[in-house]
Coordinates of C-alpha atoms and ligand atoms in Angstrom, one line a residue:
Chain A
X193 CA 138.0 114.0 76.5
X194 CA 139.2 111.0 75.1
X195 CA 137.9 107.8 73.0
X196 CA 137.3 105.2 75.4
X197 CA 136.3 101.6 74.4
X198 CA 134.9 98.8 76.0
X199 CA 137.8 95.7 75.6
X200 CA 136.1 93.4 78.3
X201 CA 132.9 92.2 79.6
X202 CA 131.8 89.1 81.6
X203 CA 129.2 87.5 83.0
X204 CA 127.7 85.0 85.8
X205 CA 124.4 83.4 84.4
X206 CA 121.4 84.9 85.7
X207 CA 119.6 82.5 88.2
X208 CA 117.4 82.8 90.6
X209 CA 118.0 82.7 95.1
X210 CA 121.2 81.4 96.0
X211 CA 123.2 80.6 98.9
X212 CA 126.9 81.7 97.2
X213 CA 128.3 84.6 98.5
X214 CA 127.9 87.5 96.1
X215 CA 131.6 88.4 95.7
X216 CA 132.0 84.8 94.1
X217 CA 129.4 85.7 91.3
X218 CA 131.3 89.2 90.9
X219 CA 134.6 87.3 90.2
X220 CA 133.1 84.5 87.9
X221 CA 132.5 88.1 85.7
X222 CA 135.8 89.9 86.6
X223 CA 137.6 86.8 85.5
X224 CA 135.1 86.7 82.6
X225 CA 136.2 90.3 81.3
X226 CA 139.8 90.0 82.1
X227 CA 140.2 87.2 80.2
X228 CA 138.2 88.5 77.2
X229 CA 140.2 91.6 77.4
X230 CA 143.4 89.5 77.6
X231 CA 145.1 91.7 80.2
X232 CA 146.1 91.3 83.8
X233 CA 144.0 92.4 86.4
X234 CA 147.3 94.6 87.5
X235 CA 146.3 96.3 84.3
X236 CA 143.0 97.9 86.1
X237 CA 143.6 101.3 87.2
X238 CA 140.5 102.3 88.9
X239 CA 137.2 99.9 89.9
X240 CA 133.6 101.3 90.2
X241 CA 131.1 99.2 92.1
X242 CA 127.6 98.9 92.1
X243 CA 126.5 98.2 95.5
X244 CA 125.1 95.0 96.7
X245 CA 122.0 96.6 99.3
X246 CA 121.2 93.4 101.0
X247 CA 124.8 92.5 101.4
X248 CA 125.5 94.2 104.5
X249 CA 129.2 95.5 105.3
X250 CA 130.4 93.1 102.1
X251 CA 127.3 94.5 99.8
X252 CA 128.0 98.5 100.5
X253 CA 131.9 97.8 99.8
X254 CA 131.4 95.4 97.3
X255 CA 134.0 97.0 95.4
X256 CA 137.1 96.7 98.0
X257 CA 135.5 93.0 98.7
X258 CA 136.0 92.4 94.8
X259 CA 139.3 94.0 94.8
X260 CA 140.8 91.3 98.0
X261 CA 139.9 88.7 96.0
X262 CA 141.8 89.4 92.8
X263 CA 144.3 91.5 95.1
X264 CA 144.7 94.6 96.3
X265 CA 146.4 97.2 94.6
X266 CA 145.8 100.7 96.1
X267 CA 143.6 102.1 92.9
X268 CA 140.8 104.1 93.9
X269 CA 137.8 102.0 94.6
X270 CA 134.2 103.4 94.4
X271 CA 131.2 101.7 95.7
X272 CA 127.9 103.5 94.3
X273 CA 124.3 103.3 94.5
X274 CA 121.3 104.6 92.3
X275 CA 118.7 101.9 92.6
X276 CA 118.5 99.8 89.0
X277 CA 120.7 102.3 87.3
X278 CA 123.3 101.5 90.0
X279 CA 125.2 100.1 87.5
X280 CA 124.9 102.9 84.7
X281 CA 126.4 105.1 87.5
X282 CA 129.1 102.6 87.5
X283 CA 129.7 102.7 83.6
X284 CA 129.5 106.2 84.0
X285 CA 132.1 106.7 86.7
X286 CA 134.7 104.3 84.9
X287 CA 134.3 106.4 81.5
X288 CA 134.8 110.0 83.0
X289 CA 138.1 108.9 84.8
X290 CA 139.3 107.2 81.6
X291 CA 138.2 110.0 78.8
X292 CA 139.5 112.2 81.1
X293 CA 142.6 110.7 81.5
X294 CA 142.6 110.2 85.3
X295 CA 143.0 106.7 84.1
X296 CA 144.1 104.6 81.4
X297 CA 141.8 101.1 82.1
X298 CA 139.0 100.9 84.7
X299 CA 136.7 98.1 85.9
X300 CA 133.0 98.8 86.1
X301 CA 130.9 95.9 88.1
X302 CA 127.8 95.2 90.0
X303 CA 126.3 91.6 91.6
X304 CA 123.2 91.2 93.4
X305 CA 122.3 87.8 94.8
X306 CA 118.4 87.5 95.1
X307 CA 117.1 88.0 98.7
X308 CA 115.1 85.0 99.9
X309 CA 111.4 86.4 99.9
X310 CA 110.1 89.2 98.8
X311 CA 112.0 93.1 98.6
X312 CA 110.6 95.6 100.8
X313 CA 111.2 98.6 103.4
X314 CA 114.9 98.7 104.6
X315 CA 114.1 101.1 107.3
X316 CA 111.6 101.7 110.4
X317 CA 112.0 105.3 110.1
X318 CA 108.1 106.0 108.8
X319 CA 109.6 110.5 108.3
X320 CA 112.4 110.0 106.6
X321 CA 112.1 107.2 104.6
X322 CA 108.9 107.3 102.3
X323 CA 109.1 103.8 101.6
X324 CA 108.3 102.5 104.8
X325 CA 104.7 104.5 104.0
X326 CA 103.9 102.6 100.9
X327 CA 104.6 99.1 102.4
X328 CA 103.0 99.9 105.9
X329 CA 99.9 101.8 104.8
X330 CA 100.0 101.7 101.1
X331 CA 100.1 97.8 100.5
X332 CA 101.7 98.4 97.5
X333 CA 104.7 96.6 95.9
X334 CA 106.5 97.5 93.1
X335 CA 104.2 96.1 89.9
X336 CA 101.2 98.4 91.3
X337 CA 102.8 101.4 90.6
X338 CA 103.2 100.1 86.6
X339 CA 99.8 98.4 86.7
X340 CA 98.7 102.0 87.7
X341 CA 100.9 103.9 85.2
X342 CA 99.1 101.3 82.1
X343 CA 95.8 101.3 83.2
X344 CA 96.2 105.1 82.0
X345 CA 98.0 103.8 78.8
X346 CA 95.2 101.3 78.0
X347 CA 92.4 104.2 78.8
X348 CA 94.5 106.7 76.7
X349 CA 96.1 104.9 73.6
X350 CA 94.1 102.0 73.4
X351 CA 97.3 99.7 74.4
X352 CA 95.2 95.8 75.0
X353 CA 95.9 92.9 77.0
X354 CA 97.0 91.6 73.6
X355 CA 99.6 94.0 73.4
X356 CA 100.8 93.4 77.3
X357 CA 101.1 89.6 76.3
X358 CA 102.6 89.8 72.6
X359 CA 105.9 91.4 74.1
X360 CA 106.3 89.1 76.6
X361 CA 106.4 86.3 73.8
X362 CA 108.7 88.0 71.9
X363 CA 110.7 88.6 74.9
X364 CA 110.8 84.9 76.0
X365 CA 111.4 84.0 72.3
X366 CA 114.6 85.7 71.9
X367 CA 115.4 84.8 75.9
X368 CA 114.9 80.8 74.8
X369 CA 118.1 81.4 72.9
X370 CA 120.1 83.2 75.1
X371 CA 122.3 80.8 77.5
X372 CA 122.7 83.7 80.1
X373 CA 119.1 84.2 80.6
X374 CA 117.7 82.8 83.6
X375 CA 114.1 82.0 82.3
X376 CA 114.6 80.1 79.1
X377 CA 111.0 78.9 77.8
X378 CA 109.4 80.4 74.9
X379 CA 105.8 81.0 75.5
X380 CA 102.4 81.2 73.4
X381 CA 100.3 84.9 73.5
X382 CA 97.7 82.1 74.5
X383 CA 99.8 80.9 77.3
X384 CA 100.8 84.4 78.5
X385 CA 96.9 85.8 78.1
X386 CA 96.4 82.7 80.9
X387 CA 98.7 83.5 83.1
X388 CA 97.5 84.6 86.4
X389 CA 96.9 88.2 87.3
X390 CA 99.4 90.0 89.3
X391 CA 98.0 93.4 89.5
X392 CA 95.8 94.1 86.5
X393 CA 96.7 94.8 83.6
X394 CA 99.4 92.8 84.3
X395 CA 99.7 89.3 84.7
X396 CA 102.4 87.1 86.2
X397 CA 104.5 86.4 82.6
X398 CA 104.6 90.1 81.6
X399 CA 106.2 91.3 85.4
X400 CA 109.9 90.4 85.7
X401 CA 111.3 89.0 89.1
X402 CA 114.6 89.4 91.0
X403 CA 117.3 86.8 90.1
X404 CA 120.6 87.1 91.1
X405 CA 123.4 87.7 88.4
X406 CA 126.6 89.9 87.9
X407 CA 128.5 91.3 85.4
X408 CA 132.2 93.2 84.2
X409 CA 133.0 95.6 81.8
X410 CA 136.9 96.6 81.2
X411 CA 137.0 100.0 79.2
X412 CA 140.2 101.9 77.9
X413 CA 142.0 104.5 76.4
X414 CA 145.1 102.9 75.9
X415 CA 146.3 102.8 72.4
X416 CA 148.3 99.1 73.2
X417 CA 144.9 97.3 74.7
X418 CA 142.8 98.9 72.5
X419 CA 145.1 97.4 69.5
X420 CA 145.0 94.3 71.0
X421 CA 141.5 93.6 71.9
X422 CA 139.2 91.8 69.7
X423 CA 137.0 94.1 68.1
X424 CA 136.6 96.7 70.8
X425 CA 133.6 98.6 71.1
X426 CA 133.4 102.6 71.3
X427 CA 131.1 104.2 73.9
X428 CA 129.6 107.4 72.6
X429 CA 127.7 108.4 75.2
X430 CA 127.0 107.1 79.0
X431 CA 125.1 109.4 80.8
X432 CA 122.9 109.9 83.9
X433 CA 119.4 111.5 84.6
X434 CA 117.2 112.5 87.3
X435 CA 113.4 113.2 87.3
X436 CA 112.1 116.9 86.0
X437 CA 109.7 118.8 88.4
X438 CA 105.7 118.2 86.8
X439 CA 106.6 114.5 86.0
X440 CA 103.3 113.3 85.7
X441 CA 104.5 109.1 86.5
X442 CA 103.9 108.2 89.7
X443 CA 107.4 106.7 91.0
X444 CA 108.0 103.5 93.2
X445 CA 107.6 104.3 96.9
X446 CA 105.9 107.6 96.0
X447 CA 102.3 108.2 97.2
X448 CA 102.0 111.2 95.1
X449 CA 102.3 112.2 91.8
X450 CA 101.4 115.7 89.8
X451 CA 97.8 116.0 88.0
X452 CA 99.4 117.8 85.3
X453 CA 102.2 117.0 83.3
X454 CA 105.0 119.6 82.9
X455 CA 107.5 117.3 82.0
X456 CA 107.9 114.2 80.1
X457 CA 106.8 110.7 81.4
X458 CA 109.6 108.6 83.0
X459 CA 111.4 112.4 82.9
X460 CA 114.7 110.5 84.1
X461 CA 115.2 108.7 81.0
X462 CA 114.0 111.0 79.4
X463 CA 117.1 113.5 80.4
X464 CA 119.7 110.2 80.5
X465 CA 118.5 109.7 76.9
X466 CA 118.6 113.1 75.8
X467 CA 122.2 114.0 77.0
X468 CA 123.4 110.6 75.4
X469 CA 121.9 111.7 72.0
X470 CA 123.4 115.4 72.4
X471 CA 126.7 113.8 73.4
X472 CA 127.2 111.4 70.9
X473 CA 125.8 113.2 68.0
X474 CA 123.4 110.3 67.1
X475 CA 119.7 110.4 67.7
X476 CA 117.0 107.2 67.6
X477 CA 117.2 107.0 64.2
X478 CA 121.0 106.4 63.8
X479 CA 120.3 103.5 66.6
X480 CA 120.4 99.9 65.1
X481 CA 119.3 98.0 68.7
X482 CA 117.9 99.1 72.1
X483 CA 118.2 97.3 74.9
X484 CA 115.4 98.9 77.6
X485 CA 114.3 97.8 81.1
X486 CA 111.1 96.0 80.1
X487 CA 110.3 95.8 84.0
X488 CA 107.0 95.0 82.7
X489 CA 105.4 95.0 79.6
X490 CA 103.9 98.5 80.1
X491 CA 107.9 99.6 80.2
X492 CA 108.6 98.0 77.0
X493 CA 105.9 99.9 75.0
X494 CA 106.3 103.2 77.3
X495 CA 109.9 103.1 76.6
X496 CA 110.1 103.6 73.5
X497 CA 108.5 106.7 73.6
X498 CA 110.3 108.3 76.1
X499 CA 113.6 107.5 74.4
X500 CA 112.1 108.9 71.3
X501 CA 111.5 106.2 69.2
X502 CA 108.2 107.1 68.5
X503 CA 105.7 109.6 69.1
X504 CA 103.4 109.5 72.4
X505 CA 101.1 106.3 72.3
X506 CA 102.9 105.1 69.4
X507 CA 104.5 101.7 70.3
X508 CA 102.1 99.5 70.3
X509 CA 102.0 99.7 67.0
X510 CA 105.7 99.1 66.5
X511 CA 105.3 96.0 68.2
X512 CA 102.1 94.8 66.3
X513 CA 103.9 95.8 63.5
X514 CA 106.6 93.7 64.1
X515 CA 109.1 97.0 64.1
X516 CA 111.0 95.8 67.2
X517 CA 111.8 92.2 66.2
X518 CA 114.9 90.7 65.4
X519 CA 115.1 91.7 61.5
X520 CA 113.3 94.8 62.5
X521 CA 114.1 98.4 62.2
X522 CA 114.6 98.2 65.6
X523 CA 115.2 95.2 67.6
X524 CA 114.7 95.8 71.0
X525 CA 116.0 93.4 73.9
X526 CA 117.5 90.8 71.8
X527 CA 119.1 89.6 75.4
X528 CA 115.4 88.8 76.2
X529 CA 115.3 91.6 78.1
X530 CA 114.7 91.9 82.3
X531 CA 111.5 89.4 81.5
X532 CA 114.2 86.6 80.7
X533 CA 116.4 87.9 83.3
X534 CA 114.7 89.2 86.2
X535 CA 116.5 91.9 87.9
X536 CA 119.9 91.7 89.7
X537 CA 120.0 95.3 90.8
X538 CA 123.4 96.6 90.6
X539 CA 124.6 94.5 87.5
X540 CA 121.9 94.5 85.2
X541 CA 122.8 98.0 84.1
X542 CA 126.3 96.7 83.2
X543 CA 124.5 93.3 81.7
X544 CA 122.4 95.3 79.3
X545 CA 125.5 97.4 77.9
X546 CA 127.3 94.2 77.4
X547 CA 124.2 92.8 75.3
X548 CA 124.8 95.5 73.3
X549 CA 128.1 95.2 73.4
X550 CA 128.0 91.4 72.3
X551 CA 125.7 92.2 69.4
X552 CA 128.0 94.9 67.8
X553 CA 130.7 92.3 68.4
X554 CA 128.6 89.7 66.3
X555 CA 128.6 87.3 69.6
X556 CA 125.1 86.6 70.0
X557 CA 124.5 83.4 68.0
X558 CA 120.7 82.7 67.4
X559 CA 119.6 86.0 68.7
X560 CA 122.0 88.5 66.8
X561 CA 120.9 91.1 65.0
X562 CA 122.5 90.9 62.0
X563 CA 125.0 94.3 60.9
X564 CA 124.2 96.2 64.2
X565 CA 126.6 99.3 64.5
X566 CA 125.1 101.4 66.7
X567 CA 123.4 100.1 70.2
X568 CA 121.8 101.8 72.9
X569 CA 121.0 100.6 76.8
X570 CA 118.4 102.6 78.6
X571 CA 118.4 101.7 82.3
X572 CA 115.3 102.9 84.7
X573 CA 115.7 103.0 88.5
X574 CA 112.8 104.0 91.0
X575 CA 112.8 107.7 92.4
X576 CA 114.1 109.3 89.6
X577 CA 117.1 107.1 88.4
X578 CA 118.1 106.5 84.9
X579 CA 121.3 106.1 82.7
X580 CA 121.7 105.8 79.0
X581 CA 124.9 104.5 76.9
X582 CA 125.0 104.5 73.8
X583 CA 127.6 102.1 71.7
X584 CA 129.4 101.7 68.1
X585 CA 131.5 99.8 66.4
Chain B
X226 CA 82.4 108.6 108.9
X227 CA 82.1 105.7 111.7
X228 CA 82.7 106.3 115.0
X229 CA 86.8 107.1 114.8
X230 CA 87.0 107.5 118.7
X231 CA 89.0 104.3 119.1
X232 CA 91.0 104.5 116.1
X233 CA 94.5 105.0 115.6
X234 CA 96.6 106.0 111.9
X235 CA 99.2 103.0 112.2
X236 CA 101.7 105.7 110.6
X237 CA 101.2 109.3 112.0
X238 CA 100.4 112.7 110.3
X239 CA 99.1 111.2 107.1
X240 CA 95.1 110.9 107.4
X241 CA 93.1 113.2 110.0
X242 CA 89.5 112.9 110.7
X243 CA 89.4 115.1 113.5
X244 CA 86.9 117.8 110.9
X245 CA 84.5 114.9 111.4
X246 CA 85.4 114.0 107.3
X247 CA 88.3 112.1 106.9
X248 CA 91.0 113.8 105.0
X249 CA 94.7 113.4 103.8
X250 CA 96.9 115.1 105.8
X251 CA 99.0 117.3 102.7
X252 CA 101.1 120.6 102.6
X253 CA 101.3 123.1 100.2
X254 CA 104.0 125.4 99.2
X255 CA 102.7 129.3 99.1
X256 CA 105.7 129.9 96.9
X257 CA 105.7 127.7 94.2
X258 CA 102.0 126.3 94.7
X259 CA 102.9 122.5 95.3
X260 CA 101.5 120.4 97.2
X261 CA 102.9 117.6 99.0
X262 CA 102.0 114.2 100.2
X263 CA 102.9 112.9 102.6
X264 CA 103.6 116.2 103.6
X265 CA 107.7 115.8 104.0
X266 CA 107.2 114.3 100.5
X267 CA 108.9 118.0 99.1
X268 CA 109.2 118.3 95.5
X269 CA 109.1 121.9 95.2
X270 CA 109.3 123.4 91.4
X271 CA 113.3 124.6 90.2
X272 CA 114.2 127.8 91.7
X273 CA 111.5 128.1 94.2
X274 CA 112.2 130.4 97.8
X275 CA 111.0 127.6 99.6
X276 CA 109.1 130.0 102.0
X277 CA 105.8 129.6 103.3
X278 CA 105.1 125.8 103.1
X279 CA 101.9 125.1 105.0
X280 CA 100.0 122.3 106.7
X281 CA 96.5 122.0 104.5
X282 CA 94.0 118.8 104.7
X283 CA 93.0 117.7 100.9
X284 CA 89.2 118.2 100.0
X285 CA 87.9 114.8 101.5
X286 CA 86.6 113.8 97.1
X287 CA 88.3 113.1 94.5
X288 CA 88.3 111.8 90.8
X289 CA 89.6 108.2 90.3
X290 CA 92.8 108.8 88.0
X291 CA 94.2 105.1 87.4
X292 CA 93.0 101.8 89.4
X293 CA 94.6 98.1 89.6
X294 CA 93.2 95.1 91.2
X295 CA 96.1 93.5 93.4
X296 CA 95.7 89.7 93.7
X297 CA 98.5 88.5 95.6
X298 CA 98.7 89.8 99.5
X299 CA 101.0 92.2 100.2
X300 CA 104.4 91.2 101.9
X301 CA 105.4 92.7 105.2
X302 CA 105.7 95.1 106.8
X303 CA 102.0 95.2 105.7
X304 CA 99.4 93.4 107.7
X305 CA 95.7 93.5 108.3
X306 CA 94.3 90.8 110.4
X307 CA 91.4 89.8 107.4
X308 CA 92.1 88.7 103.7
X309 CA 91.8 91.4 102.1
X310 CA 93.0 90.0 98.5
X311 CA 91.9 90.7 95.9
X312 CA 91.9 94.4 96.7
X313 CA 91.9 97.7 94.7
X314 CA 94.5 100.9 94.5
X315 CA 93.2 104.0 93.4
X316 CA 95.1 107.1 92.5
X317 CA 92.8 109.4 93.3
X318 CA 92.8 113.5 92.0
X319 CA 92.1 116.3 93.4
X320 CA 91.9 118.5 90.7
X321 CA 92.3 122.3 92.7
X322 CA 95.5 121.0 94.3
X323 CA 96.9 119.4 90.9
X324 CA 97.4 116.2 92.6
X325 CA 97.2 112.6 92.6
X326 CA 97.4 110.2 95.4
X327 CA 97.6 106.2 95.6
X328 CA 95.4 104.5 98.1
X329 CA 93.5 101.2 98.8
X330 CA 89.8 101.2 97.7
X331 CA 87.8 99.3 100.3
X332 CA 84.7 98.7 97.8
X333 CA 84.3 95.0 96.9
X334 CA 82.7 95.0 93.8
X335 CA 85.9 96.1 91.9
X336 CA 84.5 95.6 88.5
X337 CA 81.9 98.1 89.6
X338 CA 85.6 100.9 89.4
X339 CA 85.3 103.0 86.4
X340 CA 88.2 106.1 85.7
X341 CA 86.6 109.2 86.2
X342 CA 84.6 108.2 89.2
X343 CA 83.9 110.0 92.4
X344 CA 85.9 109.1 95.2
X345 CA 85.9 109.4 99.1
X346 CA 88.5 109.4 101.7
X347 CA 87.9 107.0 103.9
X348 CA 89.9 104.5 106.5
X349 CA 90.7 100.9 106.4
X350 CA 90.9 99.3 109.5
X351 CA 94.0 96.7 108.9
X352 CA 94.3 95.3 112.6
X353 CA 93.7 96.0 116.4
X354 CA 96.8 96.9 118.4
X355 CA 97.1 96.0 122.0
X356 CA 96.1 98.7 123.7
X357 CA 92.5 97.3 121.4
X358 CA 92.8 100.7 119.1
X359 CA 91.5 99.9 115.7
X360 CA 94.6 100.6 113.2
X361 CA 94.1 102.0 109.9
X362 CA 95.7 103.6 107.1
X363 CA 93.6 106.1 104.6
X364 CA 91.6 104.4 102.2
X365 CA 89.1 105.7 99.5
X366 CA 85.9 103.9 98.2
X367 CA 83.1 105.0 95.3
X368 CA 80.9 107.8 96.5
X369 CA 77.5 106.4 96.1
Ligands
ZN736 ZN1 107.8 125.6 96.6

């Protein structure tokens, strides 16, 4: 396999419902990572697509959509689909064709516009489609099943409401200074421990919504690009993983879950995470910044564990202990995270890595982390969907 | 259990009550011991034969794993013809079967839910259809 580096990224602004076509936000980022890469788009050899799900015919072939507009060239074109890792399988497609020499330079993209209302069941079909159970009989959207998953974590570590509402200041803190983020105001733990309650624990401010965004990433293996880029960034590691029988979390859409743990919590990040660390040679410790799907502010804290950062029940006091600030020993979501962002399905996979990528380029203004090297992005999508990259510089 | 004769699951083969106890409607796996719920819900263990997957009804009590208050209704396809905001969701264990499984609690006094506390099967009624059948989906509520 060969070194492959990212040379490229771009993105459209996160906001939130809006009546553009997706394929427009896809190109404001195309054209974003083609012009920071400085090459044609000629120059892209293969394109991998996160999938647009409420986009139709244009959303399931978002990738031959994207392609017409910049113009066609007869490169294979993937369109792929893993829930909020859509766009780690993206990342992940692009890299293998490239380090294995299938292709020199490859295009890796996702863009979701918001749907007007609330998500929900996408099928009738009660057998098999599990979902349609949870919505028609379970009344249960998304934030109950991590208001369920931290009501354990309160009874079992001690995590408070304190805790819940510190990360979301933090996380609006460092999304105040980020010009990409869609929600931009810096909030008080008084103001957050006010806010309204979704689905306790958790309150309106420590939930993130759906916004629409999109986002690019160029990556390459060939010497001349490479040479010319400015201040390309390595990728070490992009991996997958799926859920590991005994998985004690109860997943989105499930109505299940095992009494007894045989495998870790979150077990799909658990195994992206691991094979990243085993691929790259470089564990938590070597890792100067994490980017992780703070989906609430249980994910935040539960991340950390499950990506090793800390032992079991050990992140709250990270956070109290101001580990995971900026000027921390590790700064985690510097972006301001999926709480400044909301989620934008298939490109906020491809958004996080470029975070990352920004910060080891030195990009990131008021929120950089100063002499970052090594950054990771940690992805989490529902039924046992996960990817993990892991960057240098 | 109240009278059931008129009632109708809204989703089929989930919640039975024909035993005269309501009861989810599970499956369990004579090879590698799982069960499942729903029952199609498969999640066998690596490796498994796959062989001898039966129908089983869960014990109709459980212990209350994990509980949230939900405040905001929730968005279709869900419906029940009264507010039923705030409302709790239980996951409820049943401890022989090594399994956990979410539902809405129908008690009202929600700051009366404690973890560890027993827990009945029960049904919600969420509207009337129009043939006049009560609808419902399986519920649980505190046993008192
Ligand atoms: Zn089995």
């Amino acid at each position: 396999m060969r070194d492959v580096y990212i040379i490229g990224t771009g993105i459209h602004p996160w906001t939130g419902f809006s009546e553009q076509v997706f394929a427009d936000f896809a190109a404001t980022a195309v054209d974003g990572a083609l012009k920071d890469a400085a090459i044609e788009w000629t120059r892209i050899q293969s394109i991998m697509a996160g999938i647009f799900i409420y986009g139709g015919n244009a959303g399931h072939l978002s990738g031959q959509y994207l392609e017409s507009i910049f113009g066609e060239t007869g490169v294979p074109v993937v369109n792929v689909y893993n829930a909020c890792a859509t766009g780690s399988a993206a990342i992940r497609m692009a890299y293998n064709s490239v380090a294995a020499g299938e292709t020199d330079t490859a295009l890796a993209f996702g863009a979701d516009v918001s749907p007007k209302g609330f998500l929900t069941a996408k099928s009738d079909n009660a057998v098999q489609d599990r979902d349609v159970i949870r919505w028609k009989m379970g009344g249960m959207p998304n934030p109950i099943y991590w208001a369920l998953e931290c009501t354990k974590r309160m009874a079992k570590y001690g995590t408070t409401e304190e805790d819940l509402a510190l990360v979301k200041v933090l996380m609006s803190e460092y999304g105040s200074k980020n010009p990409d983020a869609r929600f931009k105001k810096a909030y008080s733990l008084e103001e957050v421990l006010k806010s309204v309650y979704v689905c306790e624990p958790l309150r309106l401010y420590e939930i993130c919504p759906v916004s629409t965004g999109a986002a690019a990433l160029i990556i390459t293996a060939d010497p001349e690009l490479i040479a010319k880029a400015d201040k390309p960034v390595k990728i070490n590691a992009t991996t997958m993983g799926s859920a590991i029988y005994g998985d004690p979390t109860i997943r989105i859409s499930a109505l299940s879950c095992p009494a007894v743990a045989e495998a870790p919590m979150l077990s799909e990040s658990y195994s992206a995470s691991r094979q990243a660390y085993e691929k790259a040679g470089i564990g938590p410790e070597d890792i100067d910044l994490l980017e992780l799907p703070d989906n609430s502010s249980w994910h935040y804290l539960v991340y950390l564990e499950t990506c090793g950062f800390c032992g079991e029940g050990e992140a709250d006091k990270m956070l109290r202990d101001g580990q995971t600030r900026i000027g921390g020993t590790l700064p985690v979501n510097p972006s301001g995270g999926f709480s400044s962002h909301g989620e934008a399905l298939s490109a906020q996979a491809i958004w996080q890595v470029i975070e990352c990528a920004n910060q080891l380029r030195g990009r990131c203004g008021e929120r950089q982390v100063e002499g970052a090297k090594v950054a990771m992005a940690q992805t989490y999508g529902l039924m046992g969907n996960s990817g993990t990259t892991i960057l240098s510089i | 259990m109240e009278n059931m004769a008129n009632s109708v699951a809204r989703i089929p083969n989930l919640v039975d009550w024909s035993t005269g106890e309501v009861r989810l409607m599970s499956a369990k796996c004579n090879s590698c011991g799982t069960y499942f719920f729903p029952k199609e819900h498969y999640q066998h263990r690596p490796g498994c034969s796959r062989e001898g997957v039966e129908d089983v009804l869960l014990p109709s009590r459980g212990k209350l794993a994990s509980y949230t208050v939900q405040h905001y209704p929730c968005p279709p396809p869900f419906k029940t013809e009264q507010k039923i905001t705030p409302y709790g969701i239980g996951l409820v264990e049943f401890e022989a079967e090594k399994i956990q499984v979410a539902g809405i609690i129908t008690d009202t006094d929600l700051k009366s839910l404690e973890l560890g506390m027993e827990m009945e099967t029960t049904t919600l009624t969420m509207y009337v259809n129009e043939e006049k059948q009560q609808v419902v989906t399986w519920a649980f509520r505190a046993v008192k």
